[in-house]
Short mmCIF file of C-alpha atoms in Angstrom, two decimals:
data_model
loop_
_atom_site.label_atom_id
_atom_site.label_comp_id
_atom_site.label_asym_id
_atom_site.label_seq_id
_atom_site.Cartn_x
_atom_site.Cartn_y
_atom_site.Cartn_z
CA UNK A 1 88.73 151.92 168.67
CA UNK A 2 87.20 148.61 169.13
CA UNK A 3 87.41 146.09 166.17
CA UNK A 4 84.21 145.22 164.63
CA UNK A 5 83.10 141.71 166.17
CA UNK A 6 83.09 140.02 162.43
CA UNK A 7 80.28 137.12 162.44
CA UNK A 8 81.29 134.12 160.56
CA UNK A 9 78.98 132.36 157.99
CA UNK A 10 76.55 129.38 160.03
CA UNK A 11 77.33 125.76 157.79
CA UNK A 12 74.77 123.64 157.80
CA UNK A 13 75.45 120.19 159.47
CA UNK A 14 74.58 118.94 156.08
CA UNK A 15 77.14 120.68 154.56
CA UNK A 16 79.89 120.10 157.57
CA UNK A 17 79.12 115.87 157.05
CA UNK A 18 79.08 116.29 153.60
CA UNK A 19 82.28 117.76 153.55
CA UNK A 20 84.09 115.06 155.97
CA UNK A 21 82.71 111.95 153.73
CA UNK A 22 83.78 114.13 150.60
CA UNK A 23 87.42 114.49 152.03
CA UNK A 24 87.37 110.72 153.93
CA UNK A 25 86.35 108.83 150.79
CA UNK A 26 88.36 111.25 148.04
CA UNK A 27 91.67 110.15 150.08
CA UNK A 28 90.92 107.00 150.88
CA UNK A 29 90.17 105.41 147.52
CA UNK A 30 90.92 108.56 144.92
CA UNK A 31 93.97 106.75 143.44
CA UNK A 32 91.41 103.87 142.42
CA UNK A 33 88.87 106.33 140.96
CA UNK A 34 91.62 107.77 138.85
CA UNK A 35 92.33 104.42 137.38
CA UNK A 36 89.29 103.26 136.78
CA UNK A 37 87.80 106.31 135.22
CA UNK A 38 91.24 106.75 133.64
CA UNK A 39 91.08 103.34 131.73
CA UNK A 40 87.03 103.80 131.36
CA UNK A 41 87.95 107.10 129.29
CA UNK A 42 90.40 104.94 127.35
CA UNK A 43 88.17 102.17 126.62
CA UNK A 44 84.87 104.08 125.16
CA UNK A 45 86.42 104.48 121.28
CA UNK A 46 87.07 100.93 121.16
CA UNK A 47 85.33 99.55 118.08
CA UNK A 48 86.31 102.75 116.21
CA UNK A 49 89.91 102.73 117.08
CA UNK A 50 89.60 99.17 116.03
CA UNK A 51 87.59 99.38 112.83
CA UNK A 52 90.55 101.57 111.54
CA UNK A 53 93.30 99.15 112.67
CA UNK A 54 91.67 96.20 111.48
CA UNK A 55 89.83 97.40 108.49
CA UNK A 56 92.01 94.70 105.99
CA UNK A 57 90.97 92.16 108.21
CA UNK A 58 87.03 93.05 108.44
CA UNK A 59 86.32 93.47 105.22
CA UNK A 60 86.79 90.81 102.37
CA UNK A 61 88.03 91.61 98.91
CA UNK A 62 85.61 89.54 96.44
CA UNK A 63 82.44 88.30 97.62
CA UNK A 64 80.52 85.17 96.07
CA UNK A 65 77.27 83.27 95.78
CA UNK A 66 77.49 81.30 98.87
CA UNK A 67 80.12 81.39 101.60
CA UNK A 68 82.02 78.11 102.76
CA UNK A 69 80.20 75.76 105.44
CA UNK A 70 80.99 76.61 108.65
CA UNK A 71 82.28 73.01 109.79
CA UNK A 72 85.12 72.96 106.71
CA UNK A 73 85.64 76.48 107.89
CA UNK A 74 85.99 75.61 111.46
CA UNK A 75 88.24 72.37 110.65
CA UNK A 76 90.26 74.16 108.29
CA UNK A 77 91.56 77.02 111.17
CA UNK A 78 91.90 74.10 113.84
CA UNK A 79 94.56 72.58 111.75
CA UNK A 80 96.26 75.81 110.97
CA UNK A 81 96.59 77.16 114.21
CA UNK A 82 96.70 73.86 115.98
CA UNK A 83 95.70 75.34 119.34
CA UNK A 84 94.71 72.81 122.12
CA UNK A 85 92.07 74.75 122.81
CA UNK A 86 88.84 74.45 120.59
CA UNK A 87 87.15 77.35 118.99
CA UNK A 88 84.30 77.96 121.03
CA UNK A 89 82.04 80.56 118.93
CA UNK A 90 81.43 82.09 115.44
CA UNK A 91 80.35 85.87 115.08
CA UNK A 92 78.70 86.22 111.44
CA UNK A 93 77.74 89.91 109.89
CA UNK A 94 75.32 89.81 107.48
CA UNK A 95 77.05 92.47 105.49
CA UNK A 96 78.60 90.07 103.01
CA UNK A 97 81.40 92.08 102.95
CA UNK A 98 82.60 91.40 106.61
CA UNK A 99 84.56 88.25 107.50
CA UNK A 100 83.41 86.03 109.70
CA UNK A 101 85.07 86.49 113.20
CA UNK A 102 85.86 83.23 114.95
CA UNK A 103 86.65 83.09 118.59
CA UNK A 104 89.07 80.85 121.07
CA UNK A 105 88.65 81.97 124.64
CA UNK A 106 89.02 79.64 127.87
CA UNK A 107 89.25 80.40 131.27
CA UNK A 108 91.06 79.24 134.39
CA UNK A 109 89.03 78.72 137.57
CA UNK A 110 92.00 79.04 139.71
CA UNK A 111 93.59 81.89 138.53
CA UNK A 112 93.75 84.91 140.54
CA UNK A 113 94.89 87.00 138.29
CA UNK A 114 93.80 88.24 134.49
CA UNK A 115 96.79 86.91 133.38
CA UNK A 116 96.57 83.42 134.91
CA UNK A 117 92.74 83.40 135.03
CA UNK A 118 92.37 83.62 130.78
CA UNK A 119 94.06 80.82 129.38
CA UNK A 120 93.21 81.64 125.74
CA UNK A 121 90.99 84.71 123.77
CA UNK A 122 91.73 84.83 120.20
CA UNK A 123 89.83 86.12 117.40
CA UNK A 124 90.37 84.62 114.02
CA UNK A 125 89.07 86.52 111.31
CA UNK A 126 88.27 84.42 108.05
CA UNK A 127 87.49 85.30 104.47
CA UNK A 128 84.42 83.45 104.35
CA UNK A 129 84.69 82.51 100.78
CA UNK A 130 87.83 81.73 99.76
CA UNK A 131 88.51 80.42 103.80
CA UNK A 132 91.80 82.18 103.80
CA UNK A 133 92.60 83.76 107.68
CA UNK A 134 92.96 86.98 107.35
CA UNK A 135 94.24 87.60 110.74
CA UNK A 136 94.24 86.52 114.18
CA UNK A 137 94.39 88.65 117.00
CA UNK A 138 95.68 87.65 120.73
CA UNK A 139 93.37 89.42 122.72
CA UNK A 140 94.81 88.15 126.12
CA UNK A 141 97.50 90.60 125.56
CA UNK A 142 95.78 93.30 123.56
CA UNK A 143 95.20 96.81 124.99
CA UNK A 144 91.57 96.97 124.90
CA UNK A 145 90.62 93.66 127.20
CA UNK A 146 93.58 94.68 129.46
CA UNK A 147 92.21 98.08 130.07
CA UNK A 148 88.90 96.51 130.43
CA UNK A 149 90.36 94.52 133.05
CA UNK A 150 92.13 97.10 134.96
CA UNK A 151 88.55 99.06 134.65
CA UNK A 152 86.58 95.98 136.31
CA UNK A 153 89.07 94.39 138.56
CA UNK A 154 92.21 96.05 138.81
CA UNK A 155 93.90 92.92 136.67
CA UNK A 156 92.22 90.65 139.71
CA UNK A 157 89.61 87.37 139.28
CA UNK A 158 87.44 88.92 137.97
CA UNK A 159 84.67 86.72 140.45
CA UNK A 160 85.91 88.52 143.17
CA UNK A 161 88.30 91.43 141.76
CA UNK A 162 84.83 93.48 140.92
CA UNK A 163 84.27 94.31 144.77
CA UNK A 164 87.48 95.80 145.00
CA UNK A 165 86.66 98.21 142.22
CA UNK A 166 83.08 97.82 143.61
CA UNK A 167 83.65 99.32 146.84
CA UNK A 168 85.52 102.48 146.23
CA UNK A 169 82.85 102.84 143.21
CA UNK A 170 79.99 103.15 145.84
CA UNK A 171 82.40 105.68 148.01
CA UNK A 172 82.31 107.67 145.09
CA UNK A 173 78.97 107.56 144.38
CA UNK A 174 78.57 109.47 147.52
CA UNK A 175 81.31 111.64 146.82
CA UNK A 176 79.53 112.61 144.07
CA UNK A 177 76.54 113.12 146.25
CA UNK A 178 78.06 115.27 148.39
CA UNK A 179 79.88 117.23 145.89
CA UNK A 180 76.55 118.21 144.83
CA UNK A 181 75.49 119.31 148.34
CA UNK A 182 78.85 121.60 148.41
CA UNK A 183 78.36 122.74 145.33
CA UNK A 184 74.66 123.91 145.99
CA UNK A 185 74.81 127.89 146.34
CA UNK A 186 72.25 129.21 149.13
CA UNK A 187 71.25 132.44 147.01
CA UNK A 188 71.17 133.53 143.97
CA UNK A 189 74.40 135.92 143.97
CA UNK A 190 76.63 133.01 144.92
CA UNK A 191 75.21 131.13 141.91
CA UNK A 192 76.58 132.84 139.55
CA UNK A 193 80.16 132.10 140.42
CA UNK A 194 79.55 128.40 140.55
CA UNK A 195 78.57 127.80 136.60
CA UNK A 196 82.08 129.54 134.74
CA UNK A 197 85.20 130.40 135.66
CA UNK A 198 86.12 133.88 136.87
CA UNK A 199 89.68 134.45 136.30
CA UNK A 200 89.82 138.10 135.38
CA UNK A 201 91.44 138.67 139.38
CA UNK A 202 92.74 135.56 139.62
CA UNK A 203 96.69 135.04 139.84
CA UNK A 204 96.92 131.70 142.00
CA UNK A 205 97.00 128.58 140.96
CA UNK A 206 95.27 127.73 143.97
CA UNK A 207 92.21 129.42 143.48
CA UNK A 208 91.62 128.18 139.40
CA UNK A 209 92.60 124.30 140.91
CA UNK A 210 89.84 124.47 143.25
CA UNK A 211 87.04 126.25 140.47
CA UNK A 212 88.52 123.60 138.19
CA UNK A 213 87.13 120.88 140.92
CA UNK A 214 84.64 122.96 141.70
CA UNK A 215 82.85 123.55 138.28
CA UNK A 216 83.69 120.80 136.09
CA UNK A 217 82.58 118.00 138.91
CA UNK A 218 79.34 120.15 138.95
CA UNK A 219 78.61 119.35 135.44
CA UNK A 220 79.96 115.66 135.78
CA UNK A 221 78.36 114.62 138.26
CA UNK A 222 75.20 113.63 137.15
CA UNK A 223 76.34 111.52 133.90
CA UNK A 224 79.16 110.38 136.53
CA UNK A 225 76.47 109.09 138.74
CA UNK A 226 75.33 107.05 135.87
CA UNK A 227 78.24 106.04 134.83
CA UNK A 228 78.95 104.57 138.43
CA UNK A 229 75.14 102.92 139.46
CA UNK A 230 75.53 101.38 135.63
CA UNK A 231 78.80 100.04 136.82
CA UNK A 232 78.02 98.41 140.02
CA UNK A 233 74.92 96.70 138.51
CA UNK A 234 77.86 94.39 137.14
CA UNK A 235 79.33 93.79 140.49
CA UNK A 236 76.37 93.75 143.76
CA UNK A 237 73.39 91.37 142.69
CA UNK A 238 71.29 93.50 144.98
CA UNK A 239 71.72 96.61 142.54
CA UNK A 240 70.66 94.32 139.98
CA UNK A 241 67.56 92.79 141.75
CA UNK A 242 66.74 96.27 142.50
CA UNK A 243 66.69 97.07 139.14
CA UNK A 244 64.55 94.10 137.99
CA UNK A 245 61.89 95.08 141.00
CA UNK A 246 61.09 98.38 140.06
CA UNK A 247 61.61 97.30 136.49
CA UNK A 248 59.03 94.07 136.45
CA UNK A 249 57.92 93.68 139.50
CA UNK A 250 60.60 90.50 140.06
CA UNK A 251 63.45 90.13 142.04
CA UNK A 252 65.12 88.01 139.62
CA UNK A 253 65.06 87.82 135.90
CA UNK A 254 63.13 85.01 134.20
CA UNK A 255 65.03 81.99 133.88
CA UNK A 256 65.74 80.31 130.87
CA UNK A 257 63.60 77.30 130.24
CA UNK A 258 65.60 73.97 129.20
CA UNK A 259 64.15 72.49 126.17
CA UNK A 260 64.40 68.60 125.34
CA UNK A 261 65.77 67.99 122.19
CA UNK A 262 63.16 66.14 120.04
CA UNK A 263 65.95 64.53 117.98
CA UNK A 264 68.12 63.50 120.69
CA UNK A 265 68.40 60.02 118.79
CA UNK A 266 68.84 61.41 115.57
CA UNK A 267 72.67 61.06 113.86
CA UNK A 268 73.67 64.71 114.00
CA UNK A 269 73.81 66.68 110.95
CA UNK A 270 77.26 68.00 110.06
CA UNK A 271 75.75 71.26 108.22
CA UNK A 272 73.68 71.66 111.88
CA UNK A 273 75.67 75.52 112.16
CA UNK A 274 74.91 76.08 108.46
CA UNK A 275 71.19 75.32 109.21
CA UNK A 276 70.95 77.49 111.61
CA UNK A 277 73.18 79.90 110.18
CA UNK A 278 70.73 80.53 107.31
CA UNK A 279 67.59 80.47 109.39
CA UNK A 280 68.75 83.18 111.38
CA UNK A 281 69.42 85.10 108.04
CA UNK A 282 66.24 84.38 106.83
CA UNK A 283 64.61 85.82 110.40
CA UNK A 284 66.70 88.45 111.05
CA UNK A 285 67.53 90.02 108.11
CA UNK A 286 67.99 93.44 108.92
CA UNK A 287 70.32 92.99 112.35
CA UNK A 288 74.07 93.70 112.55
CA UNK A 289 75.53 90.06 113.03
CA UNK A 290 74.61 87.10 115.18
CA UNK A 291 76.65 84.81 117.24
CA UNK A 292 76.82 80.51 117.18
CA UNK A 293 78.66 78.69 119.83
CA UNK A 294 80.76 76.21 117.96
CA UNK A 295 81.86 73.84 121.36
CA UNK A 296 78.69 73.11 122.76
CA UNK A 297 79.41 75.33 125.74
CA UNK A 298 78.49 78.42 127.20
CA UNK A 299 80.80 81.47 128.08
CA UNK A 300 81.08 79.54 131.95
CA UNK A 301 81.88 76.60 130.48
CA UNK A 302 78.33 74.62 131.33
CA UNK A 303 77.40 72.47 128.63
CA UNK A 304 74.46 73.42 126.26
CA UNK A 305 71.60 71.05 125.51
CA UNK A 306 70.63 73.01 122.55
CA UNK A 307 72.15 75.73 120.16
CA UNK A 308 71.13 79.04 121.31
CA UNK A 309 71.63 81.99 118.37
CA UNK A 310 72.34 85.79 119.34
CA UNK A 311 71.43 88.14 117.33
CA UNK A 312 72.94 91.44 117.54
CA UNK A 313 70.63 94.29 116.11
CA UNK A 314 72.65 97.10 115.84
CA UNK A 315 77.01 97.34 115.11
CA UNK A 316 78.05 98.14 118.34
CA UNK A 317 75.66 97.71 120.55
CA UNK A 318 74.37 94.74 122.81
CA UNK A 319 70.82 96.22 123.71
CA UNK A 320 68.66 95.53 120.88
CA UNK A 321 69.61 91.73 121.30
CA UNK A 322 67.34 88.45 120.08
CA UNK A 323 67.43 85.03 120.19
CA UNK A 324 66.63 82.22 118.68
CA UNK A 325 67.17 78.13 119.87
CA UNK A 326 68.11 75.70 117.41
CA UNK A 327 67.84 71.58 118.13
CA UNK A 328 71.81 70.91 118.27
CA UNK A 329 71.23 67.56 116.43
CA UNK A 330 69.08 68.71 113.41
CA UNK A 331 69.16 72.02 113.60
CA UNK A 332 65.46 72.81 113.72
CA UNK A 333 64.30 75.89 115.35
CA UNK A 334 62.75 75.24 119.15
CA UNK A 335 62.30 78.87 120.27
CA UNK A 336 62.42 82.25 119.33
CA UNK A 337 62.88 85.03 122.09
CA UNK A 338 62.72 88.33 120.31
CA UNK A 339 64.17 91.69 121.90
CA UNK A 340 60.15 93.37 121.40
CA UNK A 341 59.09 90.44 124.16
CA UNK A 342 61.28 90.67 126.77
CA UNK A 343 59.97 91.89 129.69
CA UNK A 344 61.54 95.47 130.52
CA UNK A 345 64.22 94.17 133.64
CA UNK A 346 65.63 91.92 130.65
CA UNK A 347 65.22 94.76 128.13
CA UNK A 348 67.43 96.98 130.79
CA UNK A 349 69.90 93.94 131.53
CA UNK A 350 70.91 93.81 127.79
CA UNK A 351 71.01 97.53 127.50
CA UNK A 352 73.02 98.13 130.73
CA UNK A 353 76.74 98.03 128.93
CA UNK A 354 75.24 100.29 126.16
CA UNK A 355 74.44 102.84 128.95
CA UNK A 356 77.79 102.09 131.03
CA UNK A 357 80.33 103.00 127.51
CA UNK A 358 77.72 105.52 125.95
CA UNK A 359 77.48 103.59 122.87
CA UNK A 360 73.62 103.20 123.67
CA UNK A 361 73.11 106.92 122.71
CA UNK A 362 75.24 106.36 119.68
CA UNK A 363 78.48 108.82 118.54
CA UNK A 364 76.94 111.51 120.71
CA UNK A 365 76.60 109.37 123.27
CA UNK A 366 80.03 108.39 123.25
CA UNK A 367 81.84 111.59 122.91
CA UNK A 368 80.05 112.71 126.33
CA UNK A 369 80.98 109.85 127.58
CA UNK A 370 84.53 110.45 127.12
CA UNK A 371 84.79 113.93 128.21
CA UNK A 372 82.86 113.22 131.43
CA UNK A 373 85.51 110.14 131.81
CA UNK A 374 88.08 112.62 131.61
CA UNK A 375 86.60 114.89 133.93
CA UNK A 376 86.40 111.72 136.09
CA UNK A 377 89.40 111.24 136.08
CA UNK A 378 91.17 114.56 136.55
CA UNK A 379 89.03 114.84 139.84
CA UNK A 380 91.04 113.00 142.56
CA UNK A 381 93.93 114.86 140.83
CA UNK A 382 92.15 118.45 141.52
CA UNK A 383 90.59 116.97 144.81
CA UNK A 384 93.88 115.86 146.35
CA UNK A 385 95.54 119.27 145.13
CA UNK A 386 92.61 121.48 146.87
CA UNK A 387 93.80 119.23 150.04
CA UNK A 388 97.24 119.39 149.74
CA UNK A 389 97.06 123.15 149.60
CA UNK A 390 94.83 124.10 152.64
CA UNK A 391 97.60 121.94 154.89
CA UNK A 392 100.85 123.82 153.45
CA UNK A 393 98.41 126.92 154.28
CA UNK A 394 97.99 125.31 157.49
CA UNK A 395 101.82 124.33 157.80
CA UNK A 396 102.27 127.83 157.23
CA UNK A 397 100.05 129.36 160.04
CA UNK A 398 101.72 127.53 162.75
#
């Protein structure tokens, strides 16, 4: 008898390219994907992990009338700590009942390294009205900022140690892509295998490794494709001006205006913070906490002609974010730039981190967050196993 001529199943040359860039790109960089959806997954729960280990230090014990000016304040943990670094910014809640969070953090231009490239991030957390420190925190060496590091640059500068995370992020981007494109069923009856797991028949661990892959980076991939275009707005200006086009119409965002001080020749006022300090409160009486440079310089270290405010509107969260520009000599208000008139490519700019963690859709928001990090990050694991078992089978055959 003759054997029946058995005709094997056409694949698209969609399908056959989609495979080769899936398997190319998943070896070539799946180690880095692991790690930085790994530490991604790790970093999501920060401010809850550390509203529980820091509670004595966030909240104060007896509250008064009026808290201590910020200069004493400021003076009084300078000489306590006697770091030769100067604090460099104030967070203040407006929940009386929260310390005031006072920040050291410099930064090494020549460094190539996290460890060499921060010289100094402390938070100092003071009991506004009694000006006892209630802690201080080292956050060079903490958990949180490291695993934030490792996330954005593998411990590298961070200047240029984003491409190298940025890179493998776009390769997996279109692994992502054409995971989809493998996953897609071409009828119905093979659909319904590609939603659950069938195990009833199933013995091998083979077979549930690859529907593991298979099904769970089906249902990732989309928030994972977020996660990932949200991530390398950070690192490629071109994502970012692509962003603001479709956004605003504008390549870039608008830049900030420099504003002559009117009382340039004044004597400055040593309660200048405390002035604007209390006309923030009196603005913005409803936000979360707002933020006062104390050294007269920015986060890169450029000196500031005036005393620009941020105001956070939610715990948490960095979208919802106004701000107001105080004369750094008297302390009268110059500007107000309120989160309701920013054009939507600034709107999106602020919001982009909220998006990136999942804190922007709140607890619910975070939790899916987490398990699709975790997904994430069990897929080059799964991937490299599906590989590793066709070439033993392979191995085998010849």
């Amino acid at each position: 008898m003759k054997k029946k001529h058995v005709h094997k199943k056409k694949i698209s040359g969609t399908k056959k390219w989609s495979a080769k860039l899936h398997l190319w790109f998943g070896l070539s960089v799946g180690i880095i994907v692991f790690i930085v959806a790994l530490t991604g997954t790790m970093y999501v729960f920060k401010d809850e992990i550390q509203g529980v280990l820091r509670k004595e230090a966030i909240y104060v014990k007896e509250t008064k009338a009026s808290a201590i000016p910020l200069t004493v304040l400021k003076e009084k943990i300078s000489l306590e700590l006697n770091e030769k670094f100067p604090i460099n910014a104030v967070e203040i809640p407006l929940d009386k009942n929260k310390s005031y969070r006072f920040s050291y953090y410099e930064k090494n231009k020549k460094g190539w390294n996290y460890f060499q490239e921060v010289k100094i991030n402390k938070l100092v957390y003071v009991d506004q009205y009694s000006g006892k420190i209630l802690a201080v925190y080292n956050e060079k060496y903490d958990l949180f900022p490291i695993l934030k590091s490792i996330h954005w640059s593998l411990l590298l500068k961070a200047d240029w140690g984003k491409y190298v995370i940025g890179i493998p992020t776009v390769l997996f981007i279109i692994m992502l892509i054409t995971g989809i494109i493998l996953w897609w069923p071409k009828n119905k009856k093979a659909r319904k295998g590609r939603f659950w797991f069938s195990w009833e028949n199933v013995k091998t661990w083979k077979r549930k490794n690859y529907d593991l892959h298979n099904v769970l980076g089906f249902y990732a991939s989309f928030l994972a494709l977020l996660m990932s275009i949200t991530g390398i707005y950070f690192a490629y200006p071109y994502v970012k001006n692509t962003f603001n086009l479709a956004l605003s119409g504008t390549l870039e965002l608008p830049k900030e205006k420099e504003i002559k001080s009117p009382d340039s020749l004044m004597v400055k006022n040593a309660s200048v913070f405390d002035i604007t300090a209390q006309e923030t409160r009196k603005l913005y009486p409803n936000s979360s906490s707002f933020r006062i440079p104390l050294n007269g310089k920015n986060k890169k270290g450029k000196e500031l002609k005036n005393i620009p405010v941020t105001i956070y509107g939610q715990e948490g969260r960095y979208s919802e974010r106004n701000t107001l520009v105080f004369d750094k000599y008297s302390g009268k208000l110059l500007a107000e730039k309120p989160h309701q008139k920013l054009a939507n490519a600034e709107k999106y700019a602020n919001a982009n981190y909220d998006i990136h963690t999942g804190s922007y859709f709140g607890l619910f928001g975070k939790i899916l967050w987490f398990i699709t990090g975790l997904i994430c990050t069990s897929l080059p694991v799964t991937g490299f196993l599906v590989w590793w078992g066709k070439q033993k089978k392979q191995g085998k055959k010849i």
